[in-house]
PDB file of C-alpha atoms and ligand atoms in Angstrom:
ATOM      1  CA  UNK K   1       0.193 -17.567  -2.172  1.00 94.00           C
ATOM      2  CA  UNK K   2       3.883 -17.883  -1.422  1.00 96.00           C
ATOM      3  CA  UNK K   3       4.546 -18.789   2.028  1.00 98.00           C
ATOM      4  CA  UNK K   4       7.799 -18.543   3.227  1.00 98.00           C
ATOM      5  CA  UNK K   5       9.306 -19.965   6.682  1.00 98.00           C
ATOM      6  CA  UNK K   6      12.394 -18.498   8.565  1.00 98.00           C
ATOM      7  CA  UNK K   7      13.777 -19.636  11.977  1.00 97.00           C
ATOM      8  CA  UNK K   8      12.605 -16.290  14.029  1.00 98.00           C
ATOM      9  CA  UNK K   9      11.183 -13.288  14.310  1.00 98.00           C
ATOM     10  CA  UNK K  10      14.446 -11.291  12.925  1.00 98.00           C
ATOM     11  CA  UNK K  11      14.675 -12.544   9.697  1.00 98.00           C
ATOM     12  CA  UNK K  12      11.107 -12.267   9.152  1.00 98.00           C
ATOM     13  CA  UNK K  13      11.696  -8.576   9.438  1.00 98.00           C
ATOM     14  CA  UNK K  14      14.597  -8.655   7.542  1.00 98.00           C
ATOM     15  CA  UNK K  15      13.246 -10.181   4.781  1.00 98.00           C
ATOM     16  CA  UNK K  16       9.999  -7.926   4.477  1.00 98.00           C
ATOM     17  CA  UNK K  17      12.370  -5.025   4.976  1.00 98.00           C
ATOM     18  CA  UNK K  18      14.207  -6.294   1.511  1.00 98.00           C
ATOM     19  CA  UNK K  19      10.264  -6.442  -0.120  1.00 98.00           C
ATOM     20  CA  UNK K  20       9.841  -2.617   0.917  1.00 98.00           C
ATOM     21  CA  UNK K  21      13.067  -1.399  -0.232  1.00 98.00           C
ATOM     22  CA  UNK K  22      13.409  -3.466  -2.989  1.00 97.00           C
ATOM     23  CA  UNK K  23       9.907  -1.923  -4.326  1.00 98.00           C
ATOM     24  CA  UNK K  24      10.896   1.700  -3.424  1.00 98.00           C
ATOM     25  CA  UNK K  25      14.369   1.745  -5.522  1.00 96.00           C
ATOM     26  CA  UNK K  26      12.473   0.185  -8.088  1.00 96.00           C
ATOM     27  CA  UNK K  27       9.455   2.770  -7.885  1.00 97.00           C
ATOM     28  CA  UNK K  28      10.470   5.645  -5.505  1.00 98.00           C
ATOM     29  CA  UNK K  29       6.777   7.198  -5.491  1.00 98.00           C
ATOM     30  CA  UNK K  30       5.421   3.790  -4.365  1.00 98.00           C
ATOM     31  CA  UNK K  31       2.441   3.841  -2.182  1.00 98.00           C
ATOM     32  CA  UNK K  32       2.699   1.680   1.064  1.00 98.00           C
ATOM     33  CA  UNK K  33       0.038   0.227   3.003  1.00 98.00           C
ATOM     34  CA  UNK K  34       1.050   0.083   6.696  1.00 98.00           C
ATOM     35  CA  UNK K  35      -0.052  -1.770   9.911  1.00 98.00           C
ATOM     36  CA  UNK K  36       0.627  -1.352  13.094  1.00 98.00           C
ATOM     37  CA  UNK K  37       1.040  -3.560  16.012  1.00 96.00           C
ATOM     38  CA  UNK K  38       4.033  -5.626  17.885  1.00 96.00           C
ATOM     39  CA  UNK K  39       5.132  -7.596  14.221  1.00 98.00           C
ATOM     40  CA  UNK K  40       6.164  -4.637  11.967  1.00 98.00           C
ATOM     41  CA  UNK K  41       8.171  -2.652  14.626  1.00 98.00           C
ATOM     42  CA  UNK K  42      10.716  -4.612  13.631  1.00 98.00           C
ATOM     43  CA  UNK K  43      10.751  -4.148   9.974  1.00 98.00           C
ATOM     44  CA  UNK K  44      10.327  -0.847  10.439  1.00 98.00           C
ATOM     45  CA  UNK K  45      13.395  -0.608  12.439  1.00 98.00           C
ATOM     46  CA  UNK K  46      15.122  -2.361   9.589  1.00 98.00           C
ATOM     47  CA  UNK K  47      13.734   0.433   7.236  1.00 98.00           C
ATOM     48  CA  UNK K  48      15.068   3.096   9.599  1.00 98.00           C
ATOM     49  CA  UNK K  49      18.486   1.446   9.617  1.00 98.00           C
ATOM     50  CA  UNK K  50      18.587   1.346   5.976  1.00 98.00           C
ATOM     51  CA  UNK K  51      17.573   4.993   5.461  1.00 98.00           C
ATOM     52  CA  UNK K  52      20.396   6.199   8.179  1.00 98.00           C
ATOM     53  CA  UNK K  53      22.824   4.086   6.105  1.00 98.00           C
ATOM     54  CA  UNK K  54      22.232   6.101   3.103  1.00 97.00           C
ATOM     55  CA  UNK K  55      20.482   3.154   1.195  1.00 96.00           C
ATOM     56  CA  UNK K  56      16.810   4.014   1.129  1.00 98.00           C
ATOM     57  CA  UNK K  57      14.994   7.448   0.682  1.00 98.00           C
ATOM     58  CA  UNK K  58      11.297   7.337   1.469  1.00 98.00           C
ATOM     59  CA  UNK K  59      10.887  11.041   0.128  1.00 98.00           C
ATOM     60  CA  UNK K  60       8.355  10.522  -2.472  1.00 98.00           C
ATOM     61  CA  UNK K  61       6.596   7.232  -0.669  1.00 98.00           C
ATOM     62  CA  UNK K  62       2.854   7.657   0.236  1.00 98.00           C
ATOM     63  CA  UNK K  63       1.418   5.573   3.039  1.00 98.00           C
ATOM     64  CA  UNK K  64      -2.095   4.505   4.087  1.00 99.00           C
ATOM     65  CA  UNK K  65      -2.281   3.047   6.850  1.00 98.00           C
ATOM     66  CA  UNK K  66      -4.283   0.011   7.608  1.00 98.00           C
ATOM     67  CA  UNK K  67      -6.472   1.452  10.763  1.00 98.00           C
ATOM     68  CA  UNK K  68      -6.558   3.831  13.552  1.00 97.00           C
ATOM     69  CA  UNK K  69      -8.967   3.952  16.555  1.00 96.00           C
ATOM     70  CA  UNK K  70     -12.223   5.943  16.567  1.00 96.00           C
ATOM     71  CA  UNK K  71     -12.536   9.270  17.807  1.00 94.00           C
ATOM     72  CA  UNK K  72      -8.651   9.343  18.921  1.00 94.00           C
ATOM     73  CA  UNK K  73      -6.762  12.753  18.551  1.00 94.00           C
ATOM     74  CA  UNK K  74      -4.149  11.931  16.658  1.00 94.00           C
ATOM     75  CA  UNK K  75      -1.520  13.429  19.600  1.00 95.00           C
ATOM     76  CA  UNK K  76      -2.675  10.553  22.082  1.00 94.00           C
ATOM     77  CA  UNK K  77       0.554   8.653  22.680  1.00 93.00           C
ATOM     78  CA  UNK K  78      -2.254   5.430  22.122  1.00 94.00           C
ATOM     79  CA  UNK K  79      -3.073   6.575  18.560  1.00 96.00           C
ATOM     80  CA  UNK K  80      -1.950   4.580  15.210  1.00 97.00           C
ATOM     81  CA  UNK K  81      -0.370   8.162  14.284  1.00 98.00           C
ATOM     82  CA  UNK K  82       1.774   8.466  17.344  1.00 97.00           C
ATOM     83  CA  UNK K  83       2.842   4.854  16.686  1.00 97.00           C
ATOM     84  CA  UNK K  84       3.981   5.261  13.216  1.00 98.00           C
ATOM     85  CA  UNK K  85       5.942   8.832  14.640  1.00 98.00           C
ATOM     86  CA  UNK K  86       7.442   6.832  17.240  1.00 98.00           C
ATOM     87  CA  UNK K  87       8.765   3.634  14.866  1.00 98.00           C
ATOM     88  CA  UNK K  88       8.825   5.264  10.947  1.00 98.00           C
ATOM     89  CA  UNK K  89       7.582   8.299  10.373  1.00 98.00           C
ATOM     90  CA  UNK K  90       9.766  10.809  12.458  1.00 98.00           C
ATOM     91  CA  UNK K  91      13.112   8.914  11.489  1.00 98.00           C
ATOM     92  CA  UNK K  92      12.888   8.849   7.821  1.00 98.00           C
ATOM     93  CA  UNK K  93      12.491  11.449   5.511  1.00 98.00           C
ATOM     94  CA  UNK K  94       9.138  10.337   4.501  1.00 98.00           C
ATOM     95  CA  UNK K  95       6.559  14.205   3.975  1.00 98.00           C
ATOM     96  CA  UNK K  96       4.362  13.541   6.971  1.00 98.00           C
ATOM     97  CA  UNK K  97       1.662  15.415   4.280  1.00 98.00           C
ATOM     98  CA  UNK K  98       1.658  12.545   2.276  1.00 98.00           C
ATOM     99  CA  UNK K  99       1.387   9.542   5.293  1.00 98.00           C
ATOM    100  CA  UNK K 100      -2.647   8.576   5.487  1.00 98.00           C
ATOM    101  CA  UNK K 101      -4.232   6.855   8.607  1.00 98.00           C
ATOM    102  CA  UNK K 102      -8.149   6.187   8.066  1.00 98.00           C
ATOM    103  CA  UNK K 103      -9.335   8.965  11.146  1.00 97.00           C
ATOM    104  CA  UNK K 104     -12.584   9.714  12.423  1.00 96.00           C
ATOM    105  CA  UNK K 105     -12.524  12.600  14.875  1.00 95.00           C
ATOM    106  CA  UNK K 106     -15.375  13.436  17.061  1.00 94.00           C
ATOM    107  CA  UNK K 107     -18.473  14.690  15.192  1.00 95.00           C
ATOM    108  CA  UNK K 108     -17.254  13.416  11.912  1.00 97.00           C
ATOM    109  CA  UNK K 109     -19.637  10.313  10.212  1.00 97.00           C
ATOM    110  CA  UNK K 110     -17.311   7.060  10.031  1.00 97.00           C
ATOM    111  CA  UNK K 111     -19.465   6.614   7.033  1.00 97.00           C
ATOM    112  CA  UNK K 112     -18.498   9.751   5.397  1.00 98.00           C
ATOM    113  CA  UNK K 113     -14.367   9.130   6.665  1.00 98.00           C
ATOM    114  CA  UNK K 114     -14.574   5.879   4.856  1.00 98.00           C
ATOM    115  CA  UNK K 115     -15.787   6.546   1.777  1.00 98.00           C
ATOM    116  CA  UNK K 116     -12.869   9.778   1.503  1.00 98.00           C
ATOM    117  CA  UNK K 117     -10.016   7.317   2.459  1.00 98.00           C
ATOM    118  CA  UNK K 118     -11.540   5.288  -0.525  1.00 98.00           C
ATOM    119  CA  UNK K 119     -11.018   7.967  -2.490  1.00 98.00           C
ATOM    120  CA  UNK K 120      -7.568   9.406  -1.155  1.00 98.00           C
ATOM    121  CA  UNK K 121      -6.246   6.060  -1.992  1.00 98.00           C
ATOM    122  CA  UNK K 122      -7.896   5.470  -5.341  1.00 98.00           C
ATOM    123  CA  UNK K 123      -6.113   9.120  -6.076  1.00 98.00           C
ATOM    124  CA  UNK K 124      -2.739   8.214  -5.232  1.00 98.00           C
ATOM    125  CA  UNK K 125      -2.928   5.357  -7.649  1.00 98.00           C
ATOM    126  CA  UNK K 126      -3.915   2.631  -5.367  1.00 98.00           C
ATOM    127  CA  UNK K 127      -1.343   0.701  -2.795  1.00 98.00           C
ATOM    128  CA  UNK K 128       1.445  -0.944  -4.703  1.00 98.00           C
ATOM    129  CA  UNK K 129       2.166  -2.996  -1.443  1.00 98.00           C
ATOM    130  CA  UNK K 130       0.334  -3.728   1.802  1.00 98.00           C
ATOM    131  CA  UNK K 131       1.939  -4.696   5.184  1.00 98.00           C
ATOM    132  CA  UNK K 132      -0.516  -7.155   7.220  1.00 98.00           C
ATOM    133  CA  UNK K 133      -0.135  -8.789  10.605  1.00 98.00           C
ATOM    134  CA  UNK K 134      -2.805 -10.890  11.848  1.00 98.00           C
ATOM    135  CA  UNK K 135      -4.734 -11.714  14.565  1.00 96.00           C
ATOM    136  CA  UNK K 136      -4.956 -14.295  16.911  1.00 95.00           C
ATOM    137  CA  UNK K 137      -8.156 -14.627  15.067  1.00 95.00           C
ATOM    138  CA  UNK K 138      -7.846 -14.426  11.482  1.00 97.00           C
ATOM    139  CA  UNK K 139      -8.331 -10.582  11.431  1.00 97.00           C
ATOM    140  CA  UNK K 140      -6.718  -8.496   9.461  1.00 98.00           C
ATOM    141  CA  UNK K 141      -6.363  -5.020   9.641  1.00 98.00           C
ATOM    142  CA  UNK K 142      -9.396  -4.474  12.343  1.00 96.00           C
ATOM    143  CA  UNK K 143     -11.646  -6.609  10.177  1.00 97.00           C
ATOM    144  CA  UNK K 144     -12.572  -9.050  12.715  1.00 94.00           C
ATOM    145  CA  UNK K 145     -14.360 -12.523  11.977  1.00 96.00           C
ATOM    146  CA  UNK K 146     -17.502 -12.304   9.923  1.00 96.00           C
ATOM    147  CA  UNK K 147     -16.657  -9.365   7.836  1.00 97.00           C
ATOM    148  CA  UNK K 148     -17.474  -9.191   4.967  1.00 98.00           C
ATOM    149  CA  UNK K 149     -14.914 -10.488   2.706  1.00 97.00           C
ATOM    150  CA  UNK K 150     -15.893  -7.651   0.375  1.00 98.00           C
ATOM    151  CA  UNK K 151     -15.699  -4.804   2.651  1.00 98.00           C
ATOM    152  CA  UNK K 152     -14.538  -1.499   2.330  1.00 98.00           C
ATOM    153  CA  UNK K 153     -13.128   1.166   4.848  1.00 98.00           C
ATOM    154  CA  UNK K 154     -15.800   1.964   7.235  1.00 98.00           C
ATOM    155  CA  UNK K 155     -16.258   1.232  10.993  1.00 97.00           C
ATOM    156  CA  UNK K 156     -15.222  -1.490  13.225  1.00 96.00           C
ATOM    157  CA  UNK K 157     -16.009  -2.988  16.920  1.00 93.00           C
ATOM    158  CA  UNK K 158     -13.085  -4.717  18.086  1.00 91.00           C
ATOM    159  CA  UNK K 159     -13.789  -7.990  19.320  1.00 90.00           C
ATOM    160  CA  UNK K 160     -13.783  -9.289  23.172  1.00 92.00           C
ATOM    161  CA  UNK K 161     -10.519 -11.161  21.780  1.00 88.00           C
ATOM    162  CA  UNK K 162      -8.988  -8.566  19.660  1.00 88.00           C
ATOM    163  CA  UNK K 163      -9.725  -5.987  22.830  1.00 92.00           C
ATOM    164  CA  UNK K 164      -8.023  -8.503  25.188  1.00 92.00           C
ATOM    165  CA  UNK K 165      -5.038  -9.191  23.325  1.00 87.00           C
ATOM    166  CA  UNK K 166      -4.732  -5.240  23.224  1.00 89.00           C
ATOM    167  CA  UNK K 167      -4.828  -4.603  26.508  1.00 91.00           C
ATOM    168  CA  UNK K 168      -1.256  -5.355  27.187  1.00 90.00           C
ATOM    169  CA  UNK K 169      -0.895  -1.896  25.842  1.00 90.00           C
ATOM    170  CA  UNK K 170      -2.718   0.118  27.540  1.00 91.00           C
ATOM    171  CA  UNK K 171      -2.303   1.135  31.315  1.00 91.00           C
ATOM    172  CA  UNK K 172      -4.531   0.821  34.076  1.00 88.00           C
ATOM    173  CA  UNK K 173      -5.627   4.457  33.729  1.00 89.00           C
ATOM    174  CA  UNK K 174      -5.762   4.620  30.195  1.00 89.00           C
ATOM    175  CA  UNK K 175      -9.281   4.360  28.567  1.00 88.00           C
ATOM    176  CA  UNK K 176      -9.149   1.551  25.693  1.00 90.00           C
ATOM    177  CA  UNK K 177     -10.674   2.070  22.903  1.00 92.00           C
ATOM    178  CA  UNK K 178     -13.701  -0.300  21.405  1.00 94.00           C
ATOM    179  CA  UNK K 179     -14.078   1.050  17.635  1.00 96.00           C
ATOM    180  CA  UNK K 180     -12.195   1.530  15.012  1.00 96.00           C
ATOM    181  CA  UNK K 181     -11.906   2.427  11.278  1.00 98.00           C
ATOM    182  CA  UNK K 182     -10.500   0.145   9.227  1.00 98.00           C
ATOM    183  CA  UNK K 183      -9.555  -0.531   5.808  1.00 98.00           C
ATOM    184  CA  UNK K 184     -11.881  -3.236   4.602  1.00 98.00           C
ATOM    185  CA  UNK K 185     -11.069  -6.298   3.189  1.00 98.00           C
ATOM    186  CA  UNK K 186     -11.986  -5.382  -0.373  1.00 98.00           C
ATOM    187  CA  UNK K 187      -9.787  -2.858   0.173  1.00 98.00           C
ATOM    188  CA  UNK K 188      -6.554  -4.459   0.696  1.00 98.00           C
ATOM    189  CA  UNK K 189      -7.703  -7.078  -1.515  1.00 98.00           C
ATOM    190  CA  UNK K 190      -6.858  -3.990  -4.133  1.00 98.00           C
ATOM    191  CA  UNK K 191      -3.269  -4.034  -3.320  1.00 98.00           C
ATOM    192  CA  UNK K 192      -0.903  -4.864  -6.209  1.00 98.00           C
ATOM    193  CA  UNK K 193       1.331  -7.021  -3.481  1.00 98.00           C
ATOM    194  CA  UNK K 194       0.379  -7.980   0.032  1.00 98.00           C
ATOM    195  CA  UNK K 195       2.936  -8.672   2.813  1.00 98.00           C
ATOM    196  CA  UNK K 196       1.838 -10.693   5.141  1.00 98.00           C
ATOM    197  CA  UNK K 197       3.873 -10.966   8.622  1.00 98.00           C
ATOM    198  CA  UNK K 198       3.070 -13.607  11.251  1.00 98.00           C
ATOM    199  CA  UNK K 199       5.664 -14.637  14.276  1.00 98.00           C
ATOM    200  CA  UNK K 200       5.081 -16.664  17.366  1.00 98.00           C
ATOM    201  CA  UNK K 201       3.271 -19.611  18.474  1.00 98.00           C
ATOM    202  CA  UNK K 202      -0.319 -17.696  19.558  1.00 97.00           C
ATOM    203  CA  UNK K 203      -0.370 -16.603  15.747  1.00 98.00           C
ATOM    204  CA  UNK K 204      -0.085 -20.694  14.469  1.00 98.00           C
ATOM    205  CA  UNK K 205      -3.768 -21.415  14.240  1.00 98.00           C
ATOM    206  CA  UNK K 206      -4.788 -18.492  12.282  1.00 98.00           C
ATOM    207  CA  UNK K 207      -1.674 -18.808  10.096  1.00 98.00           C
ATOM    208  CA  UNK K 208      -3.053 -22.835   9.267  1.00 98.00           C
ATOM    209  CA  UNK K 209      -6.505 -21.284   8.750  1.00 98.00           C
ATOM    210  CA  UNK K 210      -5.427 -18.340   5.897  1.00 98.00           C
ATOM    211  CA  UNK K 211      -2.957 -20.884   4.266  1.00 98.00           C
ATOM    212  CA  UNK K 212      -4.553 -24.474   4.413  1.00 97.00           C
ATOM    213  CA  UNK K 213      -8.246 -23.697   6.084  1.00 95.00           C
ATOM    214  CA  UNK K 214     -11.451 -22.892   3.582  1.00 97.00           C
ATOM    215  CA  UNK K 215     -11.665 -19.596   2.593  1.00 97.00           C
ATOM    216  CA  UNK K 216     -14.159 -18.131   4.780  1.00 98.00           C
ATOM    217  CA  UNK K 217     -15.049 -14.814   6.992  1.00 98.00           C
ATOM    218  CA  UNK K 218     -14.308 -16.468   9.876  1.00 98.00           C
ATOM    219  CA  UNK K 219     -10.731 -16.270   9.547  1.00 98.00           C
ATOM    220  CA  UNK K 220     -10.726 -12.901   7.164  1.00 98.00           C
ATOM    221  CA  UNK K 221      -7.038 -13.664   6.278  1.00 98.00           C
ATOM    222  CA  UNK K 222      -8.415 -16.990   4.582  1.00 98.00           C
ATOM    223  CA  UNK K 223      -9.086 -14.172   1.542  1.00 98.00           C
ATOM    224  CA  UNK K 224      -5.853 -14.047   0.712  1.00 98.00           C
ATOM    225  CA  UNK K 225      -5.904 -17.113  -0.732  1.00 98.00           C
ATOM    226  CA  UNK K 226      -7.754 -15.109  -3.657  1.00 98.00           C
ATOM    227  CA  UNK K 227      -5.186 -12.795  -3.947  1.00 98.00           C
ATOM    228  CA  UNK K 228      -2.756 -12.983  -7.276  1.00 96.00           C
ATOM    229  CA  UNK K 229       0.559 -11.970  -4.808  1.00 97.00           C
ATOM    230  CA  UNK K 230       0.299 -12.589  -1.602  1.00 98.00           C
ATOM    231  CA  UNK K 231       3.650 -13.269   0.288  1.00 98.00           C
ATOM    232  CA  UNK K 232       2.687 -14.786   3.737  1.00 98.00           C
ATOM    233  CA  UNK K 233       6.335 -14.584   5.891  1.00 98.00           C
ATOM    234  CA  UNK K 234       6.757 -16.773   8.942  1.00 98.00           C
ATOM    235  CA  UNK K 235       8.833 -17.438  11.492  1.00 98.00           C
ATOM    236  CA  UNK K 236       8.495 -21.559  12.916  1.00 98.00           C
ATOM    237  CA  UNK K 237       6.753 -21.021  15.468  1.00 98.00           C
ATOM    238  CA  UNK K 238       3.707 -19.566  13.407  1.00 98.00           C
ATOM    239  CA  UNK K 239       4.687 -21.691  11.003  1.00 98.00           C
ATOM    240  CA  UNK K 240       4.210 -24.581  13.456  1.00 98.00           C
ATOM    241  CA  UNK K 241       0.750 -26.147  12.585  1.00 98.00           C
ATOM    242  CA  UNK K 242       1.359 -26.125   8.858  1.00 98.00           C
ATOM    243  CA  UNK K 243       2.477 -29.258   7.100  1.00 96.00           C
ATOM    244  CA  UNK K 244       4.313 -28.865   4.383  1.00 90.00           C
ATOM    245  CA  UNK K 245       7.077 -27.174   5.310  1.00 95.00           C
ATOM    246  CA  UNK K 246       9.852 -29.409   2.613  1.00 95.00           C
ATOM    247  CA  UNK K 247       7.612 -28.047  -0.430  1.00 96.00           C
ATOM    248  CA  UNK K 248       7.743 -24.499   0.555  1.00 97.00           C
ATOM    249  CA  UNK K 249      11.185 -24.226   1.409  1.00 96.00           C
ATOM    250  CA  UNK K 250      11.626 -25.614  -2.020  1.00 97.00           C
ATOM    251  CA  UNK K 251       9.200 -23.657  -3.635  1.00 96.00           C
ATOM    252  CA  UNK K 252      11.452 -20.305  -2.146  1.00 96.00           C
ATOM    253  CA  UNK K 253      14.659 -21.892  -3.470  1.00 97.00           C
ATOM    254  CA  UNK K 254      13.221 -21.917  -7.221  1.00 97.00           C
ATOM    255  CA  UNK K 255      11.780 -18.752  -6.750  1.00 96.00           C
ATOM    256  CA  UNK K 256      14.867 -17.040  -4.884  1.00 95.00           C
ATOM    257  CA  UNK K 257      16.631 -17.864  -8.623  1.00 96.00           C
ATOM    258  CA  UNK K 258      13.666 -16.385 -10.806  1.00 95.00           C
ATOM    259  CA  UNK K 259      14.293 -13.305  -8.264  1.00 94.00           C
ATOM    260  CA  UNK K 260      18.227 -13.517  -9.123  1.00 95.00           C
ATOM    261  CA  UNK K 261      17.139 -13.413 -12.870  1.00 95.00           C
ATOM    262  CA  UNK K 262      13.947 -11.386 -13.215  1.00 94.00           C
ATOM    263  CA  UNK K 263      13.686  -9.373  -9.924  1.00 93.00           C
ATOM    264  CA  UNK K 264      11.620  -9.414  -6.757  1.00 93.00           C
ATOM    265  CA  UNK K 265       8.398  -7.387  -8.691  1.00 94.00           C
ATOM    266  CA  UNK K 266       6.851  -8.608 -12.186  1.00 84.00           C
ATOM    267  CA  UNK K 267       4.198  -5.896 -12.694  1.00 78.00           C
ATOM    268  CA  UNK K 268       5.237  -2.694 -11.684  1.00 83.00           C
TER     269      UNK K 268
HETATM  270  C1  F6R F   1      -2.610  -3.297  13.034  1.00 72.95           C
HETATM  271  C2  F6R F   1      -3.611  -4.243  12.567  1.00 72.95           C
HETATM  272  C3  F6R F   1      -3.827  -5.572  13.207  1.00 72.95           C
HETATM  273  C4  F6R F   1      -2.547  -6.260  13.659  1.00 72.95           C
HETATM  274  C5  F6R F   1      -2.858  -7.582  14.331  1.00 72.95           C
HETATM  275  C6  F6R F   1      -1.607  -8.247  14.873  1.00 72.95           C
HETATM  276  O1  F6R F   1      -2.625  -2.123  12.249  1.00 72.95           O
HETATM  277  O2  F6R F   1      -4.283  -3.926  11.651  1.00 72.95           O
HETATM  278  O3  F6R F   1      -4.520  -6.407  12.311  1.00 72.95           O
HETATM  279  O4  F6R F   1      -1.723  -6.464  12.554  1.00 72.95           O
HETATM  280  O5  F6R F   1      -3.756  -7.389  15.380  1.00 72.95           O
HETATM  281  O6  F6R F   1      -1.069  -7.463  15.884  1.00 72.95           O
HETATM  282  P1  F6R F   1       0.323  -7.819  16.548  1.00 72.95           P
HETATM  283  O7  F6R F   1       1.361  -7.606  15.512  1.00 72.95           O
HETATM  284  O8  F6R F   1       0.448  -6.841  17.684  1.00 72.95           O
HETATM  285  O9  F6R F   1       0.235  -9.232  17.002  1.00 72.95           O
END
């Protein structure tokens, strides 16, 4: 696990913006795994700001994304699609064809959906990099607390917490969904790379949980510790209840020089 603190929320983006791009001028077909939320809107502004500059072409990228509520249409300004229109999608030259988000409509079987994002991903040669936030809780992707660690993409109810700290974006008239499908743990566990983005203080507990806690399914992050390149990227203030803090800045400085030498990527 490589863990690396910055001093706010900006360079946290901007660093994870140098990951993507870095990857996709070294392989332009890569295949991104995407999350949604408050954290990434930021990197994925710094994406769009290097594309409009010329520097970064995203017209042979595939993207799964992590999640996407049940039974949504996918024209519901509250949908996981309309969100990835509204940051990435629509402002980069990415084919819409190729950009994935785990749906289950309305009559469909979330069993059935799960097993054919599986498959759609396993086609496209599996995800070369993965974009996590977390939870307040540990989760990642909507795999909430006691998932199995081992899970695949299938079907989720969002915790009383996880609902909660969602509200904030819905409106008072707005019906919020309680289900989703989500990539499972096994799943992104697959990943050739995983990004991991945490900022703020609210995120500090789970961050000391995946990093330092045992690994366990309650705190599904905590997996990570199993994975061979994880890059967790902080900002203090999530960074806060960690100790530690002199060894990983040091352990960024040696590997900021293998990176000079040998590159960001060593298996691609
Ligand atoms: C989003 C997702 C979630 C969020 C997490 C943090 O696709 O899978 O796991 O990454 O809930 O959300 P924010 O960034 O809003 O704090």
């Amino acid at each position: 696990m490589q863990v690396i603190i910055y001093d706010d929320a900006q360079q946290v983006a901007q660093s994870a913006a140098v990951w993507v791009k870095t990857l996709i001028q070294q392989k332009p077909d890569t295949v991104l795994g995407l999350a949604t939320g408050s954290t990434p809107i930021s990197l994925y502004k710094e994406l769009v700001d290097e594309h409009k500059k010329g520097n970064l072409s995203f017209a042979n990228v595939k993207s799964f994304n992590l999640d996407e509520y049940h039974q949504i249409e996918e024209t519901n300004p509250q949908s996981y699609r309309s969100f990835m229109k509204q940051h990435l999608f629509d402002h980069v030259d990415i084919d819409q064809s190729n950009t994935y988000l785990p749906t289950c409509a309305i009559g469909e079987n979330p069993r059935a959906q799960g097993l054919a994002y599986e498959e759609k991903i396993k086609q496209a040669g599996g995800i070369d990099l993965q974009i996590l936030g977390i939870g307040a809780n540990g989760h990642i992707g909507f795999n909430e607390p006691t998932s199995s660690l081992v899970s695949r993409t299938r079907i989720k109810t969002l915790t009383e917490q996880t609902i909660t700290d969602n509200s904030r974006l819905f409106s008072a008239d707005e019906e919020q969904p309680t289900m989703a499908m989500t990539m499972g743990i096994g799943t992104i566990m697959d990943s050739r790379y995983v990004l991991l983005m945490a900022t703020g203080k609210n995120k500090a507990k789970a961050v000391l949980d995946t990093v330092a806690g045992p690994l366990s399914a309650m705190c599904p992050a905590s997996v990570l510790q199993m994975h061979e390149n994880a890059v967790i990227l902080l900002d203090k203030e999530a960074a806060s209840e960690l100790a530690d803090h002199e060894y990983f800045q040091w352990t960024d400085e040696q590997n900021k020089k293998l990176n000079a030498e040998f590159g960001l990527f060593h298996n691609f």
